[in-house]
JSON list of N, CA and C in Angstrom, two decimals:
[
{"chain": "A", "resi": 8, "resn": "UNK", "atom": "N", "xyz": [161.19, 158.06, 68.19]},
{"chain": "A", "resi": 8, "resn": "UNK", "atom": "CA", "xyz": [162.32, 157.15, 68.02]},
{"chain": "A", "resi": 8, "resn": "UNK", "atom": "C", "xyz": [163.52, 158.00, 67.61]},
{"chain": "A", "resi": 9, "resn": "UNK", "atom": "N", "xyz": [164.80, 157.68, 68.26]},
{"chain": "A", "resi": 9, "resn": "UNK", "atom": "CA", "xyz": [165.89, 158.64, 68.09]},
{"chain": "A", "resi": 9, "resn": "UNK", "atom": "C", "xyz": [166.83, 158.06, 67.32]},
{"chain": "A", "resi": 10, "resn": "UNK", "atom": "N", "xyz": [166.58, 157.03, 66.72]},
{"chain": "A", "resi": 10, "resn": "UNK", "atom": "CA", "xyz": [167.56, 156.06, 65.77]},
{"chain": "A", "resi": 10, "resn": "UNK", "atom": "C", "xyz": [167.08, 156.12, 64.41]},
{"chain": "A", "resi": 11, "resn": "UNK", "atom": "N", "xyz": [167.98, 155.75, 63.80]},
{"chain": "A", "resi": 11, "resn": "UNK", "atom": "CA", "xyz": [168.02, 154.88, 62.55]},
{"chain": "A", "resi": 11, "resn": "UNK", "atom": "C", "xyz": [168.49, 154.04, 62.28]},
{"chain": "A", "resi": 12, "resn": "UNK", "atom": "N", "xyz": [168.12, 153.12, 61.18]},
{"chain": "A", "resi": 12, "resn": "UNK", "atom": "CA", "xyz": [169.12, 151.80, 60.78]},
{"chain": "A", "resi": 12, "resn": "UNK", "atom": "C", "xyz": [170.79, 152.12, 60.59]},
{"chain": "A", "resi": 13, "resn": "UNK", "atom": "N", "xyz": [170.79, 153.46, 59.92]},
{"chain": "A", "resi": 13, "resn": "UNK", "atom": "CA", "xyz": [172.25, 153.94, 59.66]},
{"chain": "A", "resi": 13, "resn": "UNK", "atom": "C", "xyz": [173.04, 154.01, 60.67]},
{"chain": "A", "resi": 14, "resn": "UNK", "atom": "N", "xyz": [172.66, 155.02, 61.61]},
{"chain": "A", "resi": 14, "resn": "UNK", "atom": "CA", "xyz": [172.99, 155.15, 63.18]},
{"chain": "A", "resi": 14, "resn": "UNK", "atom": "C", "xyz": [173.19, 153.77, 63.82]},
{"chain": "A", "resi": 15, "resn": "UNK", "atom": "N", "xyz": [172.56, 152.85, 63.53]},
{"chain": "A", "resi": 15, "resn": "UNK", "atom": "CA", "xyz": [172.95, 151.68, 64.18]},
{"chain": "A", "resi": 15, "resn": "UNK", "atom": "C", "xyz": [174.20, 150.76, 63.50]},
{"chain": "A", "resi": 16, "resn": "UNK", "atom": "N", "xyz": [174.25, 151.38, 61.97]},
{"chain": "A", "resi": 16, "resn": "UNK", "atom": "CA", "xyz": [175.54, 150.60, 61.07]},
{"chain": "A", "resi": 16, "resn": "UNK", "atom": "C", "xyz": [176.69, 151.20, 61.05]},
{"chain": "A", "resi": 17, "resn": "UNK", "atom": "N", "xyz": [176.62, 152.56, 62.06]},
{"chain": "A", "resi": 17, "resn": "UNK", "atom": "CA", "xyz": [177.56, 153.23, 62.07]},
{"chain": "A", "resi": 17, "resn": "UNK", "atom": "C", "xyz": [178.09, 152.77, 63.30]},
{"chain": "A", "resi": 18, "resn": "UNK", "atom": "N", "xyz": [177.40, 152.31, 64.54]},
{"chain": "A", "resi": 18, "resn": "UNK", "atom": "CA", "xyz": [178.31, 151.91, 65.58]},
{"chain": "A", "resi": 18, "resn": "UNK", "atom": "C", "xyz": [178.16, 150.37, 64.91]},
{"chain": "A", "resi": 19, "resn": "UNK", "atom": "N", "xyz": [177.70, 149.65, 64.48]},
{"chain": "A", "resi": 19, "resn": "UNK", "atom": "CA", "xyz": [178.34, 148.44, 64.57]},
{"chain": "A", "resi": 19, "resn": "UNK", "atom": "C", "xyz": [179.67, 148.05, 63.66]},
{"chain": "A", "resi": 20, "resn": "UNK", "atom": "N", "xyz": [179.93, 149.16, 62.73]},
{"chain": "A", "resi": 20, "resn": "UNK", "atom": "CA", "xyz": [181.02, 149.38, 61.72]},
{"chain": "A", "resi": 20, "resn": "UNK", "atom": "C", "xyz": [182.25, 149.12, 63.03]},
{"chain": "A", "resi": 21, "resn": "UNK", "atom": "N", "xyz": [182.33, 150.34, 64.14]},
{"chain": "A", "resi": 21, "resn": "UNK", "atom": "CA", "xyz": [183.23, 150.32, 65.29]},
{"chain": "A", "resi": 21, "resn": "UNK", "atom": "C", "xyz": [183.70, 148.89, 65.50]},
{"chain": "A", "resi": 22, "resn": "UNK", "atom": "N", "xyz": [182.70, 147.48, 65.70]},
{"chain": "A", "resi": 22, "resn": "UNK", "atom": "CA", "xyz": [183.18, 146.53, 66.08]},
{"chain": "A", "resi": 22, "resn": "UNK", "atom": "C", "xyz": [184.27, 145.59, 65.83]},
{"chain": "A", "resi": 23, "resn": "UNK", "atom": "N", "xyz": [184.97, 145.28, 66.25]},
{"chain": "A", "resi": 23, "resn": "UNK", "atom": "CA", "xyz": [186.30, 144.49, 65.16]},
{"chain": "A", "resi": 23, "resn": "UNK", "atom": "C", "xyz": [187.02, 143.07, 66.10]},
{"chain": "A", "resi": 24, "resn": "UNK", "atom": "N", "xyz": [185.96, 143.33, 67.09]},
{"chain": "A", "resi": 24, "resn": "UNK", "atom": "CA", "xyz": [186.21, 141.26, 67.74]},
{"chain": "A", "resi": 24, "resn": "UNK", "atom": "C", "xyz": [185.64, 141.81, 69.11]},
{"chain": "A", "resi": 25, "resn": "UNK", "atom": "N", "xyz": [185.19, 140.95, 69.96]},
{"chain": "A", "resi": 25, "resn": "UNK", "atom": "CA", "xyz": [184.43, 140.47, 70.99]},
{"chain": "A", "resi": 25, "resn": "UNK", "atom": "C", "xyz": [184.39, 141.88, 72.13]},
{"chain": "A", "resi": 26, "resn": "UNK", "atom": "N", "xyz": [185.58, 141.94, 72.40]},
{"chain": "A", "resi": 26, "resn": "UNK", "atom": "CA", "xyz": [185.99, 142.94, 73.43]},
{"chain": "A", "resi": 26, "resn": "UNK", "atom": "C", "xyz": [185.55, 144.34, 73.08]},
{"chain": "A", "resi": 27, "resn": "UNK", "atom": "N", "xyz": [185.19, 144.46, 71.77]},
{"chain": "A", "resi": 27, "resn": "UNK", "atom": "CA", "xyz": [184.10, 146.38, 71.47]},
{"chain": "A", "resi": 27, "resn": "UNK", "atom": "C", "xyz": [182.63, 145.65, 71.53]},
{"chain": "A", "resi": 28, "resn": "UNK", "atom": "N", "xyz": [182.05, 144.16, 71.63]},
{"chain": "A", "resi": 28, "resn": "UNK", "atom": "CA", "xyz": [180.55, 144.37, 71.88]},
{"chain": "A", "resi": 28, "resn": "UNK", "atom": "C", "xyz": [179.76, 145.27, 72.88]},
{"chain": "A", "resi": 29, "resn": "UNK", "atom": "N", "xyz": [180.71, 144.81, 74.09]},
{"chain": "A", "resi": 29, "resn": "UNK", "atom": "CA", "xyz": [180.23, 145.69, 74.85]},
{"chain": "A", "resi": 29, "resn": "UNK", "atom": "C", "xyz": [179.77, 147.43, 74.50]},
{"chain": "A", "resi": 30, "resn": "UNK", "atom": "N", "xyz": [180.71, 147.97, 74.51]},
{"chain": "A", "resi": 30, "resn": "UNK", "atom": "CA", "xyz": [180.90, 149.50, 73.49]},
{"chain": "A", "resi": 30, "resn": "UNK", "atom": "C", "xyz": [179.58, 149.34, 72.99]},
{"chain": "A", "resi": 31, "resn": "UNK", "atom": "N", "xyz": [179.61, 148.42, 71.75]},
{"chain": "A", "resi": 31, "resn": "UNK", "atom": "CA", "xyz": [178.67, 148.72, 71.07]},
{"chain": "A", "resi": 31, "resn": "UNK", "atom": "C", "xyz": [177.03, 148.80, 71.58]},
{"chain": "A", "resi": 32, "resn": "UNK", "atom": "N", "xyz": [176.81, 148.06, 72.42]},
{"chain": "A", "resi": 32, "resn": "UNK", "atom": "CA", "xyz": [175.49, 147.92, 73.39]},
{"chain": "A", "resi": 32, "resn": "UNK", "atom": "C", "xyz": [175.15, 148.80, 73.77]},
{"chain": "A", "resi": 33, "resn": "UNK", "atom": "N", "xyz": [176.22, 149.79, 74.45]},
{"chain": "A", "resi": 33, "resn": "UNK", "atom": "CA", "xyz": [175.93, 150.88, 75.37]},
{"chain": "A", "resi": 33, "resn": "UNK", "atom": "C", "xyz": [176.00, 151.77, 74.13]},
{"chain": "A", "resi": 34, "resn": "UNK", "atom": "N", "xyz": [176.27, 152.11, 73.14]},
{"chain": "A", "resi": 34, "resn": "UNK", "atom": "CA", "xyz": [176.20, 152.89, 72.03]},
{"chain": "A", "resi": 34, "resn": "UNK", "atom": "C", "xyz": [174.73, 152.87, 71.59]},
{"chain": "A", "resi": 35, "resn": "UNK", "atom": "N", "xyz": [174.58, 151.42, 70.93]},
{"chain": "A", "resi": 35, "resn": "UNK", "atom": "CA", "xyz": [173.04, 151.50, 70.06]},
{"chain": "A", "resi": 35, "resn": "UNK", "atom": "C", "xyz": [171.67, 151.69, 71.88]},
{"chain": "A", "resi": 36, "resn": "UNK", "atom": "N", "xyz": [171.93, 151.54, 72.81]},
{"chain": "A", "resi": 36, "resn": "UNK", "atom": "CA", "xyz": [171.90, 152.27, 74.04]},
{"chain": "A", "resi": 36, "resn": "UNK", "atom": "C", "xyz": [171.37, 153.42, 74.15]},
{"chain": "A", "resi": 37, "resn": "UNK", "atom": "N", "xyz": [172.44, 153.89, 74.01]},
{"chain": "A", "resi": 37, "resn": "UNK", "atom": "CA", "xyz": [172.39, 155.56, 73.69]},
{"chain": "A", "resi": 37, "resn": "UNK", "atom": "C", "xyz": [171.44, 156.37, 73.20]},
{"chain": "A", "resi": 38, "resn": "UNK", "atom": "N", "xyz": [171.63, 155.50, 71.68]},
{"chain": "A", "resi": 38, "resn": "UNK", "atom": "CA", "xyz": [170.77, 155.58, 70.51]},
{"chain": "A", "resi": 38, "resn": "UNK", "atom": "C", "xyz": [169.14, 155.92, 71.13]},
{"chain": "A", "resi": 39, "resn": "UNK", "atom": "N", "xyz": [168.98, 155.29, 71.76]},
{"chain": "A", "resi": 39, "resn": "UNK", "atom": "CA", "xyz": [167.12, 154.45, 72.07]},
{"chain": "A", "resi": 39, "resn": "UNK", "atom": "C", "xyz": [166.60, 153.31, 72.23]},
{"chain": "A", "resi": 40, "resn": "UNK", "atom": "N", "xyz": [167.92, 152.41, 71.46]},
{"chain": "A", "resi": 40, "resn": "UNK", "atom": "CA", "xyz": [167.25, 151.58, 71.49]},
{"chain": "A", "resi": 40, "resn": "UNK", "atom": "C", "xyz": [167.44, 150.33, 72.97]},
{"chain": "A", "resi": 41, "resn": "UNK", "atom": "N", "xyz": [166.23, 149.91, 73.27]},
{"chain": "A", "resi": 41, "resn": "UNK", "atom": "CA", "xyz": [165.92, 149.25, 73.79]},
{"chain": "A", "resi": 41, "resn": "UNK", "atom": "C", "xyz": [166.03, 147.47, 73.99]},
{"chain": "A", "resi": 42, "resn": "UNK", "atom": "N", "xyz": [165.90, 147.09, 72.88]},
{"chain": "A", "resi": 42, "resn": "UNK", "atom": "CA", "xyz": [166.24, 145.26, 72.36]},
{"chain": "A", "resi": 42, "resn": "UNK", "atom": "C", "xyz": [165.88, 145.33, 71.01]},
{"chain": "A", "resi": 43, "resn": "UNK", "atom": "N", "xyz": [166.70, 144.04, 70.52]},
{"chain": "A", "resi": 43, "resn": "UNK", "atom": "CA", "xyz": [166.26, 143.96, 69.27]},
{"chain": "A", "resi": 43, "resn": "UNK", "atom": "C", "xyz": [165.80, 142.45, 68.70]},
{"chain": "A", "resi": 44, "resn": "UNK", "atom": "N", "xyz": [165.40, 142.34, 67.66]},
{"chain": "A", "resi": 44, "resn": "UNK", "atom": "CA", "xyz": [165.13, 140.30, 67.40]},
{"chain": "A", "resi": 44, "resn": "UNK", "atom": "C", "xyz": [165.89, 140.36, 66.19]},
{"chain": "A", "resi": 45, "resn": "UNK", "atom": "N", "xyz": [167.14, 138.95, 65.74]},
{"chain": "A", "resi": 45, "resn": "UNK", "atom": "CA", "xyz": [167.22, 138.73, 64.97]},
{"chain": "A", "resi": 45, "resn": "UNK", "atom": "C", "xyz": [166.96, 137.61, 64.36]},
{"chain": "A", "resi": 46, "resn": "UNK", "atom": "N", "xyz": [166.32, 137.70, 62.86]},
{"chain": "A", "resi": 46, "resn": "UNK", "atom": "CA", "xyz": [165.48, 136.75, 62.54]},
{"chain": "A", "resi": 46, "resn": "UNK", "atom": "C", "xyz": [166.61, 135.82, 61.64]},
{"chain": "A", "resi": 47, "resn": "UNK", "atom": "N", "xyz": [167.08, 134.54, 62.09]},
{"chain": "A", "resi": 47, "resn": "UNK", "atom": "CA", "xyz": [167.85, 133.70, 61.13]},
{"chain": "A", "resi": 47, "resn": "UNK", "atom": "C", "xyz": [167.02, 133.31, 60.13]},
{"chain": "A", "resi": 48, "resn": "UNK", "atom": "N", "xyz": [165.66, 132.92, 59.64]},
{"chain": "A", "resi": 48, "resn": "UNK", "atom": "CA", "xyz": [165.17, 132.77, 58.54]},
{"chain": "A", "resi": 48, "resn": "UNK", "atom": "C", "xyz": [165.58, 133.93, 57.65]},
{"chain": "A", "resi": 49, "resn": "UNK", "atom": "N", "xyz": [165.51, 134.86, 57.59]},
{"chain": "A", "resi": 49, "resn": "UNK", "atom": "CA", "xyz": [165.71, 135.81, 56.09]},
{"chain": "A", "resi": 49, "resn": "UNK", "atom": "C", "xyz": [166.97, 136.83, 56.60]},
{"chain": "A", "resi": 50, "resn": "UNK", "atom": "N", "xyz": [167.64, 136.99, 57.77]},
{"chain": "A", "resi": 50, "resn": "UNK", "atom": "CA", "xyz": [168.59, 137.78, 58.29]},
{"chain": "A", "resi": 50, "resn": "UNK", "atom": "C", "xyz": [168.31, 138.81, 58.53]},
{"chain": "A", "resi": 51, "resn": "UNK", "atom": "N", "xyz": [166.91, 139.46, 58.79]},
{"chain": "A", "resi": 51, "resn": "UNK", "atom": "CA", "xyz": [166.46, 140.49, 59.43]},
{"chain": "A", "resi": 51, "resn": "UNK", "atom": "C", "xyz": [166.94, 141.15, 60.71]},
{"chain": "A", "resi": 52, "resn": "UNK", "atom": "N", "xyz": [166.79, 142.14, 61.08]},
{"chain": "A", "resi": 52, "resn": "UNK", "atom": "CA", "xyz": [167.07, 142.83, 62.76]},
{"chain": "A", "resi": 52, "resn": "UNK", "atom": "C", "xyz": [166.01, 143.27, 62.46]},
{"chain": "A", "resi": 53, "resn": "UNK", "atom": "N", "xyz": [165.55, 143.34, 63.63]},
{"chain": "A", "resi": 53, "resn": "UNK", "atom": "CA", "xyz": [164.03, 144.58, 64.36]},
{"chain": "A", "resi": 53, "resn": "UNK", "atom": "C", "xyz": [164.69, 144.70, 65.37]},
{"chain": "A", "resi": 54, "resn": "UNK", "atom": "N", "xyz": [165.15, 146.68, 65.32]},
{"chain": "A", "resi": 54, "resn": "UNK", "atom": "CA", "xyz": [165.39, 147.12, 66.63]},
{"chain": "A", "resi": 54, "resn": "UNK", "atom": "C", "xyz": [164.49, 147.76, 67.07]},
{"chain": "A", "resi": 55, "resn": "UNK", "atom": "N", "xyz": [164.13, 147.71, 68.63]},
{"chain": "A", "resi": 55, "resn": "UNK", "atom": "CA", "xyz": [163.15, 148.84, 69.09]},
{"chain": "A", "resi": 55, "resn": "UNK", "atom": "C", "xyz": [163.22, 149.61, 69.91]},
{"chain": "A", "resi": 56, "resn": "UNK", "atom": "N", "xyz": [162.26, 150.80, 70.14]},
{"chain": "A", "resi": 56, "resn": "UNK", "atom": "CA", "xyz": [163.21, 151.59, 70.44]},
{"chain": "A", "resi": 56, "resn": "UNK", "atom": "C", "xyz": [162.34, 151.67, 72.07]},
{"chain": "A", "resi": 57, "resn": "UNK", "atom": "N", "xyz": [162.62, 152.39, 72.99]},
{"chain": "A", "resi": 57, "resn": "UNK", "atom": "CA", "xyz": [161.74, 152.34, 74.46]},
{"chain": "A", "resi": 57, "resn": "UNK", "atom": "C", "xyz": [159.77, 152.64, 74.66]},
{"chain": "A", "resi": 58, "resn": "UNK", "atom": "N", "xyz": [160.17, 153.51, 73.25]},
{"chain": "A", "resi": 58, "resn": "UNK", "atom": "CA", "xyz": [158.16, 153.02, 73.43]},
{"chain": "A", "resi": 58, "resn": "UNK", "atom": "C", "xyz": [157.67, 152.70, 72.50]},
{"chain": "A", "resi": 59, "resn": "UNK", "atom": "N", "xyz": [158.48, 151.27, 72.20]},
{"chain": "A", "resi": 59, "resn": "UNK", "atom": "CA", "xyz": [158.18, 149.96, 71.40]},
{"chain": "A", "resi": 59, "resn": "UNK", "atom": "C", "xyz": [158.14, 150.56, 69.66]},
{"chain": "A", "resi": 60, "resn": "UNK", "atom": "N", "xyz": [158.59, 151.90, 69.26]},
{"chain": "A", "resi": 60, "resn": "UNK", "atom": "CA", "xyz": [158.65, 151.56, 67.45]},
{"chain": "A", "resi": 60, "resn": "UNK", "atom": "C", "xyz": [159.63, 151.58, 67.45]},
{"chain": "A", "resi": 61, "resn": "UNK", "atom": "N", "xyz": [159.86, 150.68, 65.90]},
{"chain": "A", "resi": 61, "resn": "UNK", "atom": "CA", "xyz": [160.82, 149.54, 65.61]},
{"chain": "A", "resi": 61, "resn": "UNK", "atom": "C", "xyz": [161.37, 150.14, 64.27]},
{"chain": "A", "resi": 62, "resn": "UNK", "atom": "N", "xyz": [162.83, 149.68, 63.81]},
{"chain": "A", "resi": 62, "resn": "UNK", "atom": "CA", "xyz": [162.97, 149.51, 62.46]},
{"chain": "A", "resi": 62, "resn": "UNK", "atom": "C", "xyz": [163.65, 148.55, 62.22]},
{"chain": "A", "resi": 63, "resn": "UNK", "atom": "N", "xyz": [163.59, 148.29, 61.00]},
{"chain": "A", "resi": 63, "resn": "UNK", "atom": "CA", "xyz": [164.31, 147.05, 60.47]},
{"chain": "A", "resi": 63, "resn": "UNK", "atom": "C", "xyz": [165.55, 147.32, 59.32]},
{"chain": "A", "resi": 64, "resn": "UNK", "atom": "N", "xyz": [166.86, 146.48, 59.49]},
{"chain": "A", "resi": 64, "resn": "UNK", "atom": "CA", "xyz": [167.07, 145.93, 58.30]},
{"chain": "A", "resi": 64, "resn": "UNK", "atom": "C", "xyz": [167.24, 145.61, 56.76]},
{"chain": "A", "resi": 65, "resn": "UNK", "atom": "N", "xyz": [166.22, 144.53, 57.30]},
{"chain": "A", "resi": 65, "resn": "UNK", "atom": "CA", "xyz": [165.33, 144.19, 55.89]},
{"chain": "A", "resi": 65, "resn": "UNK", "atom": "C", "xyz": [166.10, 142.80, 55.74]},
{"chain": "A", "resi": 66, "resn": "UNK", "atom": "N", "xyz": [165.48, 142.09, 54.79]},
{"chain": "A", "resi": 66, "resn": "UNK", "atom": "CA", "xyz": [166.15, 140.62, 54.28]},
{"chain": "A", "resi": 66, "resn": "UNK", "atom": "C", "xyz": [167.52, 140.70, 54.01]},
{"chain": "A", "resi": 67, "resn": "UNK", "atom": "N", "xyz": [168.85, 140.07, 54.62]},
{"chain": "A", "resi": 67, "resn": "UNK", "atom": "CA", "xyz": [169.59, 140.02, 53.73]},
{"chain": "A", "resi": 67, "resn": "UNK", "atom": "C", "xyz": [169.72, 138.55, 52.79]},
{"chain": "A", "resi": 68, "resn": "UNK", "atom": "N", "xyz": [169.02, 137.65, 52.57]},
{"chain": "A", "resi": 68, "resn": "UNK", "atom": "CA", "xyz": [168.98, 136.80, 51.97]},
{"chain": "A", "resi": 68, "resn": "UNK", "atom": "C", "xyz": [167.49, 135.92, 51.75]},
{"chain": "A", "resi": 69, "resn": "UNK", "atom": "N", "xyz": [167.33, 135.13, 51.06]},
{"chain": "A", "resi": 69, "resn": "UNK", "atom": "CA", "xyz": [166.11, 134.52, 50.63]},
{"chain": "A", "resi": 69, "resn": "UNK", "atom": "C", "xyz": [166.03, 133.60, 52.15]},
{"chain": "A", "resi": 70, "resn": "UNK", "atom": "N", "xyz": [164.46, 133.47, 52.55]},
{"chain": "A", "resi": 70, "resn": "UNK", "atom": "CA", "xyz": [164.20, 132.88, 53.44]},
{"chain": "A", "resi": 70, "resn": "UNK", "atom": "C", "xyz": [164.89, 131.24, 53.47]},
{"chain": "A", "resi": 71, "resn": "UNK", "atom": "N", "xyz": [165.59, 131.47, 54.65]},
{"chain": "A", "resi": 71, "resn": "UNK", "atom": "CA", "xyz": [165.58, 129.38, 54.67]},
{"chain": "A", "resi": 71, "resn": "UNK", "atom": "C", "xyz": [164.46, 128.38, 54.82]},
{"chain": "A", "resi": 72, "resn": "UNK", "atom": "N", "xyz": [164.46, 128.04, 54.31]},
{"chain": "A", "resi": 72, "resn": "UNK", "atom": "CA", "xyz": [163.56, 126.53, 54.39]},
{"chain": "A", "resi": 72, "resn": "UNK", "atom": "C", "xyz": [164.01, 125.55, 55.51]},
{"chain": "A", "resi": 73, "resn": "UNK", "atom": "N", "xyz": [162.99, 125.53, 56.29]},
{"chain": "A", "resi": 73, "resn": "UNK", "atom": "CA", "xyz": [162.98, 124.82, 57.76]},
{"chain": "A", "resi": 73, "resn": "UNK", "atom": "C", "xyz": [162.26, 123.62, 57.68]},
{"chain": "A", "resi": 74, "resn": "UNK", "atom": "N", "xyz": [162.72, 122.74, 58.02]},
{"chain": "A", "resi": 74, "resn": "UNK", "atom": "CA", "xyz": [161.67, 121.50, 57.62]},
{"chain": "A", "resi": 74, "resn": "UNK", "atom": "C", "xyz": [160.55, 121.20, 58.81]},
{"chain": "A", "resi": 75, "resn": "UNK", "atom": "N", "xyz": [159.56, 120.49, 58.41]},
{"chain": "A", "resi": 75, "resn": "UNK", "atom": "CA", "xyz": [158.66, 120.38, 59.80]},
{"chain": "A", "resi": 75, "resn": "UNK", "atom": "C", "xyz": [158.91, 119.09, 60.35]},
{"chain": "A", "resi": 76, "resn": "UNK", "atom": "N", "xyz": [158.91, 118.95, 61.69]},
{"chain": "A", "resi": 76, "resn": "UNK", "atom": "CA", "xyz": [159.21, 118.34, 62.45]},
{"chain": "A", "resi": 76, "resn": "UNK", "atom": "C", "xyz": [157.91, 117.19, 62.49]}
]
């Protein structure tokens, strides 16, 4: 894996409205990485990288409470 979480907060720092997402794609791209999931329950990212290891994040907030359907 050729990334880090830092490496990835360093290009998303670059972003500053719609028209640098692009940029930024082909940047964290660059990087290794491959796709990522973001989790709206606790505000996690898992990025991964092309032969599937991952890093994360981490929580930025206490899990939401989802009600059951």
């Amino acid at each position: 894996m050729k990334f880090t979480i830092e490496n990835i907060k360093a290009e998303h720092q670059k972003v500053k409205s719609g028209a640098d997402f692009p940029q930024y794609i082909r940047a964290i791209k660059n990087l290794g990485v491959s796709h990522y999931t973001a989790y709206v329950a606790d505000g996690n990212t898992e990025y991964f990288s092309t032969d599937n290891n991952s890093a994360q994040t981490g929580s930025k907030y206490d899990p939401l409470p989802f009600p059951s359907i």
